[in-house]
Amino acid sequence: MGDAPIEGAERVVVTFDRVELVGAPGRVTVWEGRRSVDLLEFRNCELFDLVPPTSVPAGVYEQVRLHIVGPSGRDPMPNYVEFAGGRREALEVPSGGQSGARIPGPFVVPAGGSLGVLADFDLGKSIHLVETGSGKYLLRPVLRAVEDVRAAAVRGTVTAVGGEPLALEDAPVVYAWQGTGPLVDPATRIVAAEKVVASAAPRVDGSYCLGPLGAGTYQVTALAGVHRAPVGDTLVDQWDGRFTQETWPVPLALESGEEATGVDFSLSPIP
């Protein structure tokens, strides 16, 4: 998880009731139950176990499906965004319980072996700004996955000049990204979401963790003064220009399972 997907959001709760593997061996249910998760608790590489260890047929699976509970008379708001003061707005999840939130593979379960998958739920790209006619925000889940034994990460700190942590209202965010050209459009100050692989809002002490990441080469950029702004029906990250933006001097080439540490940034106010 990265920064909050809606300005002022304190909780984003999604309720799951089933996880399936879909592939050549068929459609296999690996977990059934009911669990409501505040996804904002699992930022900076914090993890939670949704599926306990279980046995499945060996083979190649094209996708994992996470089924999301829809509203009912018993629970009219299983998925919601909560703001300061306890105000809640429902999240509408089109076909969440039918087709499920899909994580593309392939995922290989070897005969006599095991497979562990870390899924990253990108709420920044999943929640859309415009409220529907029923007054609910729209959630179209965007997920990616990395095998746990291959997951890489980047750790460091983001502080103001002099080493003091940035204030909450300074809204710092760190991005791991790939692609050419600048991450931030110089004219609009909008962050190019299509280039971002992972993002993190640093903790109160300034520390952050970007992950899980697959093996590859990444640029890492730190910004402060990042706010959510509407573009059409989508929320985007927009830099307000009050602080310098800093990119790590060299791209980070990460191997499977590697953790890069000490990727520290110090941001200065712009006069």
PDB file of C-alpha atoms in Angstrom:
ATOM      1  CA  MET A   1       0.000   0.000   0.000  1.00  0.00           C
ATOM      2  CA  GLY A   2       1.097   3.521  -0.764  1.00  0.00           C
ATOM      3  CA  ASP A   3      -0.380   6.869   0.215  1.00  0.00           C
ATOM      4  CA  ALA A   4      -4.047   7.340   1.089  1.00  0.00           C
ATOM      5  CA  PRO A   5      -6.215   7.015  -2.037  1.00  0.00           C
ATOM      6  CA  ILE A   6      -8.539   9.899  -1.052  1.00  0.00           C
ATOM      7  CA  GLU A   7      -7.501  13.123   0.643  1.00  0.00           C
ATOM      8  CA  GLY A   8      -8.343  12.837   4.341  1.00  0.00           C
ATOM      9  CA  ALA A   9      -9.096   9.101   4.296  1.00  0.00           C
ATOM     10  CA  GLU A  10      -8.200   7.468   7.624  1.00  0.00           C
ATOM     11  CA  ARG A  11      -9.403   3.934   6.851  1.00  0.00           C
ATOM     12  CA  VAL A  12     -10.160   2.000   3.680  1.00  0.00           C
ATOM     13  CA  VAL A  13     -11.929  -1.229   4.617  1.00  0.00           C
ATOM     14  CA  VAL A  14     -12.501  -4.069   2.162  1.00  0.00           C
ATOM     15  CA  THR A  15     -14.176  -7.371   3.120  1.00  0.00           C
ATOM     16  CA  PHE A  16     -13.063 -10.629   1.487  1.00  0.00           C
ATOM     17  CA  ASP A  17     -14.860 -13.976   1.588  1.00  0.00           C
ATOM     18  CA  ARG A  18     -13.063 -16.281  -0.859  1.00  0.00           C
ATOM     19  CA  VAL A  19      -9.750 -16.747  -2.694  1.00  0.00           C
ATOM     20  CA  GLU A  20      -9.403 -18.923  -5.773  1.00  0.00           C
ATOM     21  CA  LEU A  21      -6.669 -20.107  -8.106  1.00  0.00           C
ATOM     22  CA  VAL A  22      -7.694 -20.365 -11.758  1.00  0.00           C
ATOM     23  CA  GLY A  23      -5.662 -22.323 -14.297  1.00  0.00           C
ATOM     24  CA  ALA A  24      -4.988 -25.608 -16.059  1.00  0.00           C
ATOM     25  CA  PRO A  25      -5.758 -27.699 -12.931  1.00  0.00           C
ATOM     26  CA  GLY A  26      -9.163 -25.973 -12.789  1.00  0.00           C
ATOM     27  CA  ARG A  27     -10.675 -23.440 -10.411  1.00  0.00           C
ATOM     28  CA  VAL A  28      -9.451 -24.195  -6.904  1.00  0.00           C
ATOM     29  CA  THR A  29     -10.821 -22.516  -3.777  1.00  0.00           C
ATOM     30  CA  VAL A  30      -7.905 -22.031  -1.392  1.00  0.00           C
ATOM     31  CA  TRP A  31      -9.738 -20.094   1.323  1.00  0.00           C
ATOM     32  CA  GLU A  32     -13.310 -19.307   2.359  1.00  0.00           C
ATOM     33  CA  GLY A  33     -14.410 -17.230   5.324  1.00  0.00           C
ATOM     34  CA  ARG A  34     -14.961 -13.561   5.988  1.00  0.00           C
ATOM     35  CA  ARG A  35     -12.345 -10.967   6.795  1.00  0.00           C
ATOM     36  CA  SER A  36     -12.578  -7.184   6.813  1.00  0.00           C
ATOM     37  CA  VAL A  37      -9.221  -5.489   6.335  1.00  0.00           C
ATOM     38  CA  ASP A  38      -8.257  -1.837   6.726  1.00  0.00           C
ATOM     39  CA  LEU A  39      -5.795  -1.678   3.849  1.00  0.00           C
ATOM     40  CA  LEU A  40      -4.238   1.555   5.087  1.00  0.00           C
ATOM     41  CA  GLU A  41      -2.780  -0.373   8.045  1.00  0.00           C
ATOM     42  CA  PHE A  42      -0.571  -2.316   5.643  1.00  0.00           C
ATOM     43  CA  ARG A  43       1.715   0.299   4.194  1.00  0.00           C
ATOM     44  CA  ASN A  44       5.516   0.384   4.178  1.00  0.00           C
ATOM     45  CA  CYS A  45       5.849  -3.367   3.549  1.00  0.00           C
ATOM     46  CA  GLU A  46       3.554  -4.365   6.417  1.00  0.00           C
ATOM     47  CA  LEU A  47       1.866  -7.668   5.533  1.00  0.00           C
ATOM     48  CA  PHE A  48      -1.172  -9.669   6.568  1.00  0.00           C
ATOM     49  CA  ASP A  49      -1.943 -13.327   5.854  1.00  0.00           C
ATOM     50  CA  LEU A  50      -5.262 -13.725   4.088  1.00  0.00           C
ATOM     51  CA  VAL A  51      -4.795 -17.364   3.045  1.00  0.00           C
ATOM     52  CA  PRO A  52      -3.396 -19.922   5.514  1.00  0.00           C
ATOM     53  CA  PRO A  53      -1.141 -22.706   4.189  1.00  0.00           C
ATOM     54  CA  THR A  54      -3.205 -25.183   2.163  1.00  0.00           C
ATOM     55  CA  SER A  55      -2.717 -27.987  -0.374  1.00  0.00           C
ATOM     56  CA  VAL A  56      -3.594 -27.460  -4.047  1.00  0.00           C
ATOM     57  CA  PRO A  57      -3.002 -29.478  -7.232  1.00  0.00           C
ATOM     58  CA  ALA A  58       0.371 -28.876  -8.886  1.00  0.00           C
ATOM     59  CA  GLY A  59       0.305 -26.950 -12.139  1.00  0.00           C
ATOM     60  CA  VAL A  60       0.249 -23.538 -13.754  1.00  0.00           C
ATOM     61  CA  TYR A  61      -2.396 -21.038 -12.687  1.00  0.00           C
ATOM     62  CA  GLU A  62      -3.144 -17.976 -14.786  1.00  0.00           C
ATOM     63  CA  GLN A  63      -4.591 -15.871 -11.999  1.00  0.00           C
ATOM     64  CA  VAL A  64      -5.607 -15.496  -8.380  1.00  0.00           C
ATOM     65  CA  ARG A  65      -9.107 -14.170  -7.653  1.00  0.00           C
ATOM     66  CA  LEU A  66      -9.970 -12.365  -4.443  1.00  0.00           C
ATOM     67  CA  HIS A  67     -13.726 -12.288  -3.975  1.00  0.00           C
ATOM     68  CA  ILE A  68     -15.056  -9.150  -2.279  1.00  0.00           C
ATOM     69  CA  VAL A  69     -18.256  -9.171  -0.253  1.00  0.00           C
ATOM     70  CA  GLY A  70     -21.124  -7.081  -1.590  1.00  0.00           C
ATOM     71  CA  PRO A  71     -23.717  -5.220   0.506  1.00  0.00           C
ATOM     72  CA  SER A  72     -26.603  -7.155   2.035  1.00  0.00           C
ATOM     73  CA  GLY A  73     -29.386  -6.644   4.538  1.00  0.00           C
ATOM     74  CA  ARG A  74     -27.146  -8.113   7.226  1.00  0.00           C
ATOM     75  CA  ASP A  75     -24.196  -5.885   6.296  1.00  0.00           C
ATOM     76  CA  PRO A  76     -25.172  -2.920   4.097  1.00  0.00           C
ATOM     77  CA  MET A  77     -21.652  -1.430   4.036  1.00  0.00           C
ATOM     78  CA  PRO A  78     -18.957  -4.160   4.034  1.00  0.00           C
ATOM     79  CA  ASN A  79     -16.566  -1.932   2.043  1.00  0.00           C
ATOM     80  CA  TYR A  80     -16.078   1.727   2.901  1.00  0.00           C
ATOM     81  CA  VAL A  81     -13.816   4.746   3.281  1.00  0.00           C
ATOM     82  CA  GLU A  82     -13.724   6.383   6.711  1.00  0.00           C
ATOM     83  CA  PHE A  83     -12.808  10.019   7.246  1.00  0.00           C
ATOM     84  CA  ALA A  84     -11.963  12.064  10.350  1.00  0.00           C
ATOM     85  CA  GLY A  85     -14.830  12.132  12.806  1.00  0.00           C
ATOM     86  CA  GLY A  86     -15.989   8.662  11.801  1.00  0.00           C
ATOM     87  CA  ARG A  87     -17.885   9.641   8.629  1.00  0.00           C
ATOM     88  CA  ARG A  88     -18.092   6.664   6.289  1.00  0.00           C
ATOM     89  CA  GLU A  89     -18.712   6.506   2.556  1.00  0.00           C
ATOM     90  CA  ALA A  90     -19.526   3.178   0.947  1.00  0.00           C
ATOM     91  CA  LEU A  91     -17.256   1.657  -1.703  1.00  0.00           C
ATOM     92  CA  GLU A  92     -19.152   0.163  -4.612  1.00  0.00           C
ATOM     93  CA  VAL A  93     -17.300  -2.844  -6.082  1.00  0.00           C
ATOM     94  CA  PRO A  94     -18.700  -3.811  -9.493  1.00  0.00           C
ATOM     95  CA  SER A  95     -18.853  -7.616  -9.813  1.00  0.00           C
ATOM     96  CA  GLY A  96     -16.477  -8.007  -6.863  1.00  0.00           C
ATOM     97  CA  GLY A  97     -18.257 -11.077  -5.554  1.00  0.00           C
ATOM     98  CA  GLN A  98     -18.870 -12.569  -8.985  1.00  0.00           C
ATOM     99  CA  SER A  99     -15.666 -12.253 -11.025  1.00  0.00           C
ATOM    100  CA  GLY A 100     -13.419 -11.206  -8.144  1.00  0.00           C
ATOM    101  CA  ALA A 101     -10.433  -8.880  -8.008  1.00  0.00           C
ATOM    102  CA  ARG A 102      -7.951 -10.546 -10.323  1.00  0.00           C
ATOM    103  CA  ILE A 103      -4.198 -10.886  -9.841  1.00  0.00           C
ATOM    104  CA  PRO A 104      -2.575 -11.910 -13.139  1.00  0.00           C
ATOM    105  CA  GLY A 105       0.008 -14.719 -13.162  1.00  0.00           C
ATOM    106  CA  PRO A 106       1.222 -17.115 -14.214  1.00  0.00           C
ATOM    107  CA  PHE A 107       1.802 -18.831 -10.861  1.00  0.00           C
ATOM    108  CA  VAL A 108       3.526 -22.215 -10.852  1.00  0.00           C
ATOM    109  CA  VAL A 109       2.878 -24.714  -8.073  1.00  0.00           C
ATOM    110  CA  PRO A 110       5.554 -27.423  -8.498  1.00  0.00           C
ATOM    111  CA  ALA A 111       4.816 -31.045  -7.702  1.00  0.00           C
ATOM    112  CA  GLY A 112       5.902 -31.648  -4.118  1.00  0.00           C
ATOM    113  CA  GLY A 113       6.824 -27.983  -3.738  1.00  0.00           C
ATOM    114  CA  SER A 114       5.207 -24.770  -2.558  1.00  0.00           C
ATOM    115  CA  LEU A 115       4.280 -21.301  -3.738  1.00  0.00           C
ATOM    116  CA  GLY A 116       3.899 -18.127  -1.702  1.00  0.00           C
ATOM    117  CA  VAL A 117       2.422 -14.982  -3.275  1.00  0.00           C
ATOM    118  CA  LEU A 118       2.608 -11.398  -1.985  1.00  0.00           C
ATOM    119  CA  ALA A 119      -0.195  -9.270  -3.410  1.00  0.00           C
ATOM    120  CA  ASP A 120      -0.037  -5.488  -3.532  1.00  0.00           C
ATOM    121  CA  PHE A 121      -3.410  -3.706  -3.592  1.00  0.00           C
ATOM    122  CA  ASP A 122      -2.882  -0.377  -5.389  1.00  0.00           C
ATOM    123  CA  LEU A 123      -5.694   1.720  -3.933  1.00  0.00           C
ATOM    124  CA  GLY A 124      -4.368   4.899  -5.491  1.00  0.00           C
ATOM    125  CA  LYS A 125      -5.199   3.472  -8.919  1.00  0.00           C
ATOM    126  CA  SER A 126      -8.267   1.536  -7.752  1.00  0.00           C
ATOM    127  CA  ILE A 127     -10.516   4.186  -6.199  1.00  0.00           C
ATOM    128  CA  HIS A 128     -12.234   6.606  -8.537  1.00  0.00           C
ATOM    129  CA  LEU A 129     -13.167  10.112  -7.575  1.00  0.00           C
ATOM    130  CA  VAL A 130     -16.677  10.624  -8.880  1.00  0.00           C
ATOM    131  CA  GLU A 131     -19.384   9.362  -6.565  1.00  0.00           C
ATOM    132  CA  THR A 132     -21.938   7.177  -8.295  1.00  0.00           C
ATOM    133  CA  GLY A 133     -25.640   8.022  -8.407  1.00  0.00           C
ATOM    134  CA  SER A 134     -26.121   5.983  -5.237  1.00  0.00           C
ATOM    135  CA  GLY A 135     -23.617   8.158  -3.395  1.00  0.00           C
ATOM    136  CA  LYS A 136     -20.848   5.542  -3.166  1.00  0.00           C
ATOM    137  CA  TYR A 137     -17.240   5.732  -4.267  1.00  0.00           C
ATOM    138  CA  LEU A 138     -16.260   3.259  -6.978  1.00  0.00           C
ATOM    139  CA  LEU A 139     -13.562   0.622  -6.390  1.00  0.00           C
ATOM    140  CA  ARG A 140     -12.077  -1.126  -9.423  1.00  0.00           C
ATOM    141  CA  PRO A 141      -9.302  -3.201  -7.835  1.00  0.00           C
ATOM    142  CA  VAL A 142      -5.814  -2.947  -9.335  1.00  0.00           C
ATOM    143  CA  LEU A 143      -3.460  -5.591  -7.933  1.00  0.00           C
ATOM    144  CA  ARG A 144      -0.058  -7.017  -8.713  1.00  0.00           C
ATOM    145  CA  ALA A 145       1.831  -9.922  -7.191  1.00  0.00           C
ATOM    146  CA  VAL A 146       5.360 -11.140  -6.568  1.00  0.00           C
ATOM    147  CA  GLU A 147       6.426 -14.568  -5.336  1.00  0.00           C
ATOM    148  CA  ASP A 148       7.473 -14.147  -1.714  1.00  0.00           C
ATOM    149  CA  VAL A 149      10.936 -15.684  -2.165  1.00  0.00           C
ATOM    150  CA  ARG A 150      11.633 -13.283  -5.045  1.00  0.00           C
ATOM    151  CA  ALA A 151      10.245 -10.093  -3.508  1.00  0.00           C
ATOM    152  CA  ALA A 152      12.670  -7.166  -3.375  1.00  0.00           C
ATOM    153  CA  ALA A 153      12.306  -3.934  -1.395  1.00  0.00           C
ATOM    154  CA  VAL A 154      13.784  -0.467  -0.922  1.00  0.00           C
ATOM    155  CA  ARG A 155      14.121   1.097   2.530  1.00  0.00           C
ATOM    156  CA  GLY A 156      15.256   4.506   3.700  1.00  0.00           C
ATOM    157  CA  THR A 157      14.106   7.797   5.203  1.00  0.00           C
ATOM    158  CA  VAL A 158      12.606  11.054   3.998  1.00  0.00           C
ATOM    159  CA  THR A 159      13.322  14.099   6.168  1.00  0.00           C
ATOM    160  CA  ALA A 160      13.559  17.857   5.929  1.00  0.00           C
ATOM    161  CA  VAL A 161      16.996  19.420   5.664  1.00  0.00           C
ATOM    162  CA  GLY A 162      18.716  18.976   9.016  1.00  0.00           C
ATOM    163  CA  GLY A 163      17.243  15.552   9.606  1.00  0.00           C
ATOM    164  CA  GLU A 164      13.924  16.598  11.141  1.00  0.00           C
ATOM    165  CA  PRO A 165      10.887  14.523  10.121  1.00  0.00           C
ATOM    166  CA  LEU A 166       8.449  16.220   7.786  1.00  0.00           C
ATOM    167  CA  ALA A 167       5.074  17.163   9.248  1.00  0.00           C
ATOM    168  CA  LEU A 168       1.993  15.164   8.327  1.00  0.00           C
ATOM    169  CA  GLU A 169       0.599  18.136   6.416  1.00  0.00           C
ATOM    170  CA  ASP A 170       3.767  18.178   4.280  1.00  0.00           C
ATOM    171  CA  ALA A 171       2.450  14.940   2.707  1.00  0.00           C
ATOM    172  CA  PRO A 172       5.694  13.194   1.677  1.00  0.00           C
ATOM    173  CA  VAL A 173       5.566  10.234  -0.731  1.00  0.00           C
ATOM    174  CA  VAL A 174       8.321   8.023  -2.174  1.00  0.00           C
ATOM    175  CA  TYR A 175       7.956   6.343  -5.562  1.00  0.00           C
ATOM    176  CA  ALA A 176       9.677   3.388  -7.220  1.00  0.00           C
ATOM    177  CA  TRP A 177       9.147   3.848 -10.939  1.00  0.00           C
ATOM    178  CA  GLN A 178      10.244   2.767 -14.384  1.00  0.00           C
ATOM    179  CA  GLY A 179      10.188   4.522 -17.723  1.00  0.00           C
ATOM    180  CA  THR A 180      11.730   7.431 -19.573  1.00  0.00           C
ATOM    181  CA  GLY A 181      11.306  11.141 -19.039  1.00  0.00           C
ATOM    182  CA  PRO A 182      10.401  12.844 -15.757  1.00  0.00           C
ATOM    183  CA  LEU A 183       8.135  11.275 -13.159  1.00  0.00           C
ATOM    184  CA  VAL A 184       6.400  14.615 -12.545  1.00  0.00           C
ATOM    185  CA  ASP A 185       5.014  16.609 -15.461  1.00  0.00           C
ATOM    186  CA  PRO A 186       6.678  20.039 -15.173  1.00  0.00           C
ATOM    187  CA  ALA A 187       3.592  21.861 -16.463  1.00  0.00           C
ATOM    188  CA  THR A 188       0.813  20.173 -14.465  1.00  0.00           C
ATOM    189  CA  ARG A 189       2.904  18.770 -11.570  1.00  0.00           C
ATOM    190  CA  ILE A 190       0.964  15.510 -11.932  1.00  0.00           C
ATOM    191  CA  VAL A 191       2.796  12.277 -11.125  1.00  0.00           C
ATOM    192  CA  ALA A 192       2.787   9.869 -14.083  1.00  0.00           C
ATOM    193  CA  ALA A 193       0.807   6.993 -12.550  1.00  0.00           C
ATOM    194  CA  GLU A 194       1.597   4.663 -15.452  1.00  0.00           C
ATOM    195  CA  LYS A 195       5.299   4.795 -14.501  1.00  0.00           C
ATOM    196  CA  VAL A 196       4.790   4.083 -10.783  1.00  0.00           C
ATOM    197  CA  VAL A 197       5.371   0.501  -9.648  1.00  0.00           C
ATOM    198  CA  ALA A 198       5.081   1.146  -5.903  1.00  0.00           C
ATOM    199  CA  SER A 199       4.707   4.139  -3.598  1.00  0.00           C
ATOM    200  CA  ALA A 200       4.963   4.719   0.136  1.00  0.00           C
ATOM    201  CA  ALA A 201       3.882   7.456   2.523  1.00  0.00           C
ATOM    202  CA  PRO A 202       6.696   7.527   5.131  1.00  0.00           C
ATOM    203  CA  ARG A 203       5.936   6.811   8.765  1.00  0.00           C
ATOM    204  CA  VAL A 204       5.922   9.579  11.382  1.00  0.00           C
ATOM    205  CA  ASP A 205       9.669   9.090  11.962  1.00  0.00           C
ATOM    206  CA  GLY A 206      10.376   9.492   8.231  1.00  0.00           C
ATOM    207  CA  SER A 207      11.190   5.850   7.511  1.00  0.00           C
ATOM    208  CA  TYR A 208       9.657   4.125   4.515  1.00  0.00           C
ATOM    209  CA  CYS A 209       9.655   0.814   2.661  1.00  0.00           C
ATOM    210  CA  LEU A 210       8.799   0.255  -0.999  1.00  0.00           C
ATOM    211  CA  GLY A 211       7.731  -3.275  -1.846  1.00  0.00           C
ATOM    212  CA  PRO A 212       7.105  -5.958  -2.761  1.00  0.00           C
ATOM    213  CA  LEU A 213       9.052  -5.330  -5.958  1.00  0.00           C
ATOM    214  CA  GLY A 214      10.044  -7.783  -8.641  1.00  0.00           C
ATOM    215  CA  ALA A 215      13.633  -8.073  -9.847  1.00  0.00           C
ATOM    216  CA  GLY A 216      14.448  -5.115 -12.091  1.00  0.00           C
ATOM    217  CA  THR A 217      15.839  -1.597 -12.293  1.00  0.00           C
ATOM    218  CA  TYR A 218      13.973   1.235 -10.612  1.00  0.00           C
ATOM    219  CA  GLN A 219      14.234   4.975 -10.225  1.00  0.00           C
ATOM    220  CA  VAL A 220      13.371   6.143  -6.693  1.00  0.00           C
ATOM    221  CA  THR A 221      11.995   9.652  -6.192  1.00  0.00           C
ATOM    222  CA  ALA A 222      10.879  11.461  -3.031  1.00  0.00           C
ATOM    223  CA  LEU A 223       8.368  14.311  -3.021  1.00  0.00           C
ATOM    224  CA  ALA A 224       6.655  16.345  -0.322  1.00  0.00           C
ATOM    225  CA  GLY A 225       3.426  18.217  -0.771  1.00  0.00           C
ATOM    226  CA  VAL A 226       1.654  15.437  -2.689  1.00  0.00           C
ATOM    227  CA  HIS A 227      -2.126  15.716  -2.779  1.00  0.00           C
ATOM    228  CA  ARG A 228      -4.902  13.860  -4.544  1.00  0.00           C
ATOM    229  CA  ALA A 229      -6.432  15.772  -7.436  1.00  0.00           C
ATOM    230  CA  PRO A 230      -9.257  14.901  -9.831  1.00  0.00           C
ATOM    231  CA  VAL A 231      -8.605  14.267 -13.517  1.00  0.00           C
ATOM    232  CA  GLY A 232     -11.837  13.083 -15.092  1.00  0.00           C
ATOM    233  CA  ASP A 233     -13.179  10.278 -12.901  1.00  0.00           C
ATOM    234  CA  THR A 234      -9.721   9.379 -11.601  1.00  0.00           C
ATOM    235  CA  LEU A 235      -7.725  10.611  -8.621  1.00  0.00           C
ATOM    236  CA  VAL A 236      -4.077  11.406  -9.364  1.00  0.00           C
ATOM    237  CA  ASP A 237      -1.078  12.450  -7.288  1.00  0.00           C
ATOM    238  CA  GLN A 238      -0.188  16.117  -7.755  1.00  0.00           C
ATOM    239  CA  TRP A 239       2.902  17.809  -6.310  1.00  0.00           C
ATOM    240  CA  ASP A 240       2.295  21.302  -4.923  1.00  0.00           C
ATOM    241  CA  GLY A 241       5.856  22.520  -5.558  1.00  0.00           C
ATOM    242  CA  ARG A 242       6.570  23.676  -1.999  1.00  0.00           C
ATOM    243  CA  PHE A 243       9.561  21.343  -1.534  1.00  0.00           C
ATOM    244  CA  THR A 244      12.364  20.153  -3.757  1.00  0.00           C
ATOM    245  CA  GLN A 245      11.902  16.799  -5.448  1.00  0.00           C
ATOM    246  CA  GLU A 246      14.792  14.378  -5.147  1.00  0.00           C
ATOM    247  CA  THR A 247      15.637  11.295  -7.225  1.00  0.00           C
ATOM    248  CA  TRP A 248      18.251   8.770  -6.076  1.00  0.00           C
ATOM    249  CA  PRO A 249      21.445   9.536  -8.054  1.00  0.00           C
ATOM    250  CA  VAL A 250      21.569   6.166  -9.822  1.00  0.00           C
ATOM    251  CA  PRO A 251      18.852   3.681 -10.774  1.00  0.00           C
ATOM    252  CA  LEU A 252      18.631   0.742  -8.364  1.00  0.00           C
ATOM    253  CA  ALA A 253      19.142  -2.661 -10.008  1.00  0.00           C
ATOM    254  CA  LEU A 254      17.446  -5.130  -7.652  1.00  0.00           C
ATOM    255  CA  GLU A 255      17.914  -8.888  -7.756  1.00  0.00           C
ATOM    256  CA  SER A 256      15.230 -11.337  -6.630  1.00  0.00           C
ATOM    257  CA  GLY A 257      14.888 -11.155  -2.850  1.00  0.00           C
ATOM    258  CA  GLU A 258      17.281  -8.201  -2.531  1.00  0.00           C
ATOM    259  CA  GLU A 259      16.638  -5.354  -0.095  1.00  0.00           C
ATOM    260  CA  ALA A 260      18.276  -2.004  -0.803  1.00  0.00           C
ATOM    261  CA  THR A 261      18.736   0.037   2.390  1.00  0.00           C
ATOM    262  CA  GLY A 262      19.948   3.522   3.198  1.00  0.00           C
ATOM    263  CA  VAL A 263      18.076   5.141   0.310  1.00  0.00           C
ATOM    264  CA  ASP A 264      17.651   8.397   2.211  1.00  0.00           C
ATOM    265  CA  PHE A 265      16.323  11.756   1.050  1.00  0.00           C
ATOM    266  CA  SER A 266      16.454  15.270   2.516  1.00  0.00           C
ATOM    267  CA  LEU A 267      13.951  17.726   1.056  1.00  0.00           C
ATOM    268  CA  SER A 268      14.257  21.511   1.200  1.00  0.00           C
ATOM    269  CA  PRO A 269      11.439  24.082   1.107  1.00  0.00           C
ATOM    270  CA  ILE A 270      11.384  26.063  -2.138  1.00  0.00           C
ATOM    271  CA  PRO A 271      11.482  29.826  -1.448  1.00  0.00           C
TER     272      PRO A 271
END
